[in-house]
mmCIF file of C-alpha atoms in Angstrom:
data_model
loop_
_atom_site.group_PDB
_atom_site.id
_atom_site.type_symbol
_atom_site.label_atom_id
_atom_site.label_comp_id
_atom_site.label_asym_id
_atom_site.label_seq_id
_atom_site.Cartn_x
_atom_site.Cartn_y
_atom_site.Cartn_z
ATOM 1 C CA MET A 177 42.838 -94.237 -61.780
ATOM 2 C CA SER A 178 46.208 -92.501 -61.440
ATOM 3 C CA ASP A 179 49.277 -93.544 -63.418
ATOM 4 C CA PHE A 180 50.872 -94.899 -60.218
ATOM 5 C CA GLN A 181 47.782 -96.954 -59.371
ATOM 6 C CA GLN A 182 47.660 -98.325 -62.912
ATOM 7 C CA LYS A 183 51.340 -99.383 -62.796
ATOM 8 C CA HIS A 184 50.845 -101.001 -59.386
ATOM 9 C CA GLN A 185 47.770 -102.884 -60.590
ATOM 10 C CA THR A 186 49.627 -104.068 -63.699
ATOM 11 C CA ALA A 187 52.636 -105.216 -61.636
ATOM 12 C CA PHE A 188 50.301 -107.032 -59.232
ATOM 13 C CA SER A 189 48.570 -108.757 -62.136
ATOM 14 C CA HIS A 190 51.904 -109.759 -63.696
ATOM 15 C CA SER A 191 53.128 -111.079 -60.328
ATOM 16 C CA ARG A 192 50.092 -113.352 -60.093
ATOM 17 C CA ALA A 193 50.700 -114.623 -63.629
ATOM 18 C CA ILE A 194 54.361 -115.311 -62.819
ATOM 19 C CA GLU A 195 53.326 -117.162 -59.682
ATOM 20 C CA ALA A 196 50.961 -119.353 -61.728
ATOM 21 C CA VAL A 197 53.663 -120.104 -64.320
ATOM 22 C CA LEU A 198 56.204 -121.002 -61.624
ATOM 23 C CA HIS A 199 53.677 -123.239 -59.853
ATOM 24 C CA ALA A 200 52.951 -125.087 -63.074
ATOM 25 C CA SER A 201 56.570 -125.434 -64.180
ATOM 26 C CA GLU A 202 58.596 -128.490 -63.216
ATOM 27 C CA SER A 203 61.857 -126.567 -63.552
ATOM 28 C CA PRO A 204 63.053 -122.982 -63.064
ATOM 29 C CA VAL A 205 61.837 -120.439 -65.616
ATOM 30 C CA ALA A 206 64.312 -117.949 -67.067
ATOM 31 C CA ASP A 207 63.755 -114.184 -67.312
ATOM 32 C CA LYS A 208 63.542 -114.371 -71.099
ATOM 33 C CA GLN A 209 60.846 -117.039 -70.960
ATOM 34 C CA LEU A 210 58.769 -115.093 -68.428
ATOM 35 C CA ARG A 211 58.988 -111.951 -70.581
ATOM 36 C CA GLN A 212 57.920 -113.925 -73.646
ATOM 37 C CA TYR A 213 55.042 -115.696 -71.889
ATOM 38 C CA LEU A 214 53.664 -112.461 -70.449
ATOM 39 C CA HIS A 215 54.684 -110.123 -73.301
ATOM 40 C CA ILE A 216 56.339 -107.691 -70.910
ATOM 41 C CA SER A 217 59.612 -105.720 -70.749
ATOM 42 C CA GLN A 218 62.533 -106.438 -68.423
ATOM 43 C CA ASP A 219 61.554 -103.451 -66.244
ATOM 44 C CA GLU A 220 57.985 -104.730 -65.959
ATOM 45 C CA LEU A 221 59.300 -108.196 -65.095
ATOM 46 C CA ASP A 222 61.649 -106.817 -62.435
ATOM 47 C CA THR A 223 58.797 -104.868 -60.845
ATOM 48 C CA ALA A 224 56.459 -107.860 -60.963
ATOM 49 C CA LEU A 225 59.111 -110.094 -59.335
ATOM 50 C CA ILE A 226 59.523 -107.582 -56.502
ATOM 51 C CA VAL A 227 55.753 -107.511 -56.012
ATOM 52 C CA LEU A 228 55.642 -111.327 -56.068
ATOM 53 C CA GLN A 229 58.420 -111.548 -53.499
ATOM 54 C CA GLN A 230 56.542 -109.092 -51.246
ATOM 55 C CA ARG A 231 53.299 -111.043 -51.665
ATOM 56 C CA LEU A 232 55.022 -114.323 -50.784
ATOM 57 C CA SER A 233 56.861 -112.884 -47.765
ATOM 58 C CA THR A 234 53.989 -113.743 -45.406
ATOM 59 C CA GLY A 235 53.410 -117.262 -46.736
ATOM 60 C CA ALA A 236 55.064 -120.666 -46.826
ATOM 61 C CA LEU A 237 56.619 -120.211 -50.274
ATOM 62 C CA THR A 238 59.548 -118.087 -51.372
ATOM 63 C CA LEU A 239 60.768 -116.922 -54.752
ATOM 64 C CA ALA A 240 64.224 -118.325 -55.508
ATOM 65 C CA LYS A 241 66.542 -117.325 -58.340
ATOM 66 C CA THR A 242 68.802 -120.134 -59.502
ATOM 67 C CA ALA A 243 71.298 -120.392 -62.322
ATOM 68 C CA ASN A 244 68.497 -121.546 -64.636
ATOM 69 C CA GLY A 245 65.828 -119.034 -63.649
ATOM 70 C CA TYR A 246 63.146 -118.510 -61.022
ATOM 71 C CA ARG A 247 61.261 -121.110 -59.020
ATOM 72 C CA LEU A 248 58.969 -121.254 -56.031
ATOM 73 C CA GLN A 249 60.184 -123.218 -53.043
ATOM 74 C CA ILE A 250 59.113 -123.881 -49.498
ATOM 75 C CA ALA A 251 60.515 -121.352 -47.017
ATOM 76 C CA ASP A 252 63.500 -122.629 -45.016
ATOM 77 C CA GLU A 253 61.602 -122.361 -41.747
ATOM 78 C CA PHE A 254 59.326 -125.217 -42.889
ATOM 79 C CA SER A 255 62.164 -127.624 -43.811
ATOM 80 C CA PRO A 256 62.062 -129.549 -40.498
ATOM 81 C CA LEU A 257 58.308 -130.048 -40.824
ATOM 82 C CA ILE A 258 58.572 -131.235 -44.437
ATOM 83 C CA GLN A 259 61.443 -133.625 -43.572
ATOM 84 C CA GLN A 260 59.412 -135.024 -40.685
ATOM 85 C CA ILE A 261 56.286 -135.598 -42.784
ATOM 86 C CA PHE A 262 58.060 -136.683 -45.990
ATOM 87 C CA PRO A 263 61.284 -138.422 -44.850
ATOM 88 C CA GLN A 264 61.646 -140.207 -48.201
ATOM 89 C CA ARG A 265 62.406 -136.836 -49.823
ATOM 90 C CA GLN A 266 65.499 -136.370 -47.713
ATOM 91 C CA GLU A 267 68.662 -137.540 -49.414
ATOM 92 C CA THR A 268 71.708 -138.206 -47.310
ATOM 93 C CA LEU A 269 74.996 -137.343 -48.970
ATOM 94 C CA SER A 270 78.141 -138.950 -47.618
ATOM 95 C CA GLN A 271 80.876 -136.877 -46.013
ATOM 96 C CA ALA A 272 83.314 -137.976 -48.745
ATOM 97 C CA LEU A 273 80.888 -136.930 -51.497
ATOM 98 C CA LEU A 274 80.299 -133.543 -49.878
ATOM 99 C CA GLU A 275 84.021 -132.946 -49.393
ATOM 100 C CA THR A 276 84.751 -133.864 -53.018
ATOM 101 C CA LEU A 277 81.930 -131.677 -54.308
ATOM 102 C CA SER A 278 83.057 -128.769 -52.110
ATOM 103 C CA ILE A 279 86.598 -128.949 -53.420
ATOM 104 C CA ILE A 280 85.345 -128.935 -57.003
ATOM 105 C CA ALA A 281 82.942 -126.050 -56.336
ATOM 106 C CA TYR A 282 85.446 -123.828 -54.530
ATOM 107 C CA LYS A 283 88.642 -124.660 -56.431
ATOM 108 C CA GLN A 284 87.434 -125.388 -59.989
ATOM 109 C CA PRO A 285 88.766 -126.306 -62.378
ATOM 110 C CA VAL A 286 90.398 -129.247 -60.609
ATOM 111 C CA THR A 287 91.647 -132.686 -61.527
ATOM 112 C CA ARG A 288 91.140 -135.877 -59.593
ATOM 113 C CA VAL A 289 94.745 -135.605 -58.331
ATOM 114 C CA ASP A 290 94.055 -132.046 -57.104
ATOM 115 C CA ILE A 291 91.075 -133.337 -55.094
ATOM 116 C CA GLU A 292 93.177 -136.145 -53.626
ATOM 117 C CA GLN A 293 95.896 -133.684 -52.606
ATOM 118 C CA VAL A 294 93.394 -131.492 -50.746
ATOM 119 C CA ARG A 295 91.490 -134.377 -49.120
ATOM 120 C CA GLY A 296 94.604 -136.431 -48.401
ATOM 121 C CA VAL A 297 92.899 -139.636 -49.564
ATOM 122 C CA THR A 298 92.165 -141.345 -52.866
ATOM 123 C CA VAL A 299 88.940 -140.205 -54.551
ATOM 124 C CA SER A 300 86.578 -143.111 -55.063
ATOM 125 C CA SER A 301 85.359 -143.630 -58.634
ATOM 126 C CA HIS A 302 81.945 -144.309 -57.097
ATOM 127 C CA ILE A 303 81.814 -140.791 -55.598
ATOM 128 C CA LEU A 304 82.749 -139.137 -58.892
ATOM 129 C CA ARG A 305 80.207 -141.335 -60.719
ATOM 130 C CA GLN A 306 77.473 -140.192 -58.296
ATOM 131 C CA LEU A 307 78.366 -136.543 -58.942
ATOM 132 C CA PHE A 308 78.346 -137.089 -62.711
ATOM 133 C CA ASP A 309 75.050 -139.039 -62.530
ATOM 134 C CA LYS A 310 73.383 -136.237 -60.577
ATOM 135 C CA GLY A 311 74.626 -133.801 -63.222
ATOM 136 C CA TRP A 312 76.432 -131.766 -60.558
ATOM 137 C CA ILE A 313 79.871 -131.957 -62.186
ATOM 138 C CA GLU A 314 81.237 -132.244 -65.697
ATOM 139 C CA GLU A 315 84.554 -132.627 -67.473
ATOM 140 C CA ARG A 316 85.561 -129.586 -69.518
ATOM 141 C CA GLY A 317 88.972 -129.792 -71.094
ATOM 142 C CA TYR A 318 92.232 -131.250 -69.909
ATOM 143 C CA LYS A 319 95.135 -130.014 -67.811
ATOM 144 C CA ASP A 320 98.289 -129.515 -69.858
ATOM 145 C CA THR A 321 100.421 -131.911 -67.792
ATOM 146 C CA LEU A 322 101.600 -135.496 -68.024
ATOM 147 C CA GLY A 323 98.635 -137.745 -68.743
ATOM 148 C CA ARG A 324 96.390 -134.782 -69.587
ATOM 149 C CA PRO A 325 93.919 -135.329 -66.712
ATOM 150 C CA ALA A 326 90.352 -134.088 -67.145
ATOM 151 C CA LEU A 327 89.363 -130.766 -65.572
ATOM 152 C CA LEU A 328 86.275 -130.961 -63.369
ATOM 153 C CA TYR A 329 83.724 -128.164 -62.996
ATOM 154 C CA THR A 330 80.349 -127.830 -61.301
ATOM 155 C CA THR A 331 77.265 -127.352 -63.487
ATOM 156 C CA ALA A 332 74.097 -125.277 -63.563
ATOM 157 C CA VAL A 333 72.309 -128.382 -62.226
ATOM 158 C CA PHE A 334 74.568 -128.194 -59.148
ATOM 159 C CA LEU A 335 73.702 -124.535 -58.656
ATOM 160 C CA GLU A 336 69.994 -125.291 -58.985
ATOM 161 C CA ALA A 337 70.145 -128.270 -56.597
ATOM 162 C CA PHE A 338 71.736 -126.111 -53.917
ATOM 163 C CA GLY A 339 69.574 -123.042 -54.587
ATOM 164 C CA LEU A 340 72.398 -120.884 -55.911
ATOM 165 C CA ALA A 341 72.212 -118.318 -58.698
ATOM 166 C CA SER A 342 75.991 -118.426 -59.236
ATOM 167 C CA LEU A 343 79.174 -119.659 -57.588
ATOM 168 C CA ASP A 344 79.457 -116.215 -55.995
ATOM 169 C CA ASP A 345 76.549 -117.267 -53.743
ATOM 170 C CA LEU A 346 78.600 -120.039 -52.122
ATOM 171 C CA PRO A 347 79.194 -119.343 -48.431
ATOM 172 C CA GLU A 348 82.670 -118.350 -47.290
ATOM 173 C CA MET A 349 84.846 -121.383 -46.875
ATOM 174 C CA PRO A 350 87.864 -121.829 -44.633
ATOM 175 C CA GLU A 351 91.101 -122.334 -46.555
ATOM 176 C CA LEU A 352 91.043 -125.817 -48.102
ATOM 177 C CA GLY A 353 94.730 -125.958 -48.783
ATOM 178 C CA LYS A 354 96.784 -124.974 -51.739
ATOM 179 C CA ILE A 355 96.360 -126.823 -55.006
ATOM 180 C CA ASP A 356 99.496 -126.860 -57.129
ATOM 181 C CA GLU A 357 99.030 -124.954 -60.352
#
């Protein structure tokens, strides 16, 4: 067997092992964990992930990289079918919650007053509580102004819930309005 064939066979084997680990895991698995589990280098992992992505390209699953690592998920084209068969899985988020979350994601760090200025309405404590309970936002520090309001940020849980590896993956957003510094 040639060196190329050996490397391809090894990458294929590693890709199958990664697929098994991701299937069995209840949460995303980080690069470091995959390397440790399989006793492979970063280059070998990168090659195996490419092979896995190619193998999955003809199936119903896709390989997704989130802020917390890799996971397998159902391809977008099957979302309508899954929602039809399993309607209880679909969670409806209110317009006010989505607007509030969007402002935090795109303009962070923000305070509650900043959100109210952009939305033009008072932010409900219930909406913020929902976002905190889901683990999508957190308080990190305080703004150096009167009353020292808490600064709100999105979390890695938010990124994972929306299938994002980083905030850079957010789609382009029309101008939300200027938040006073």
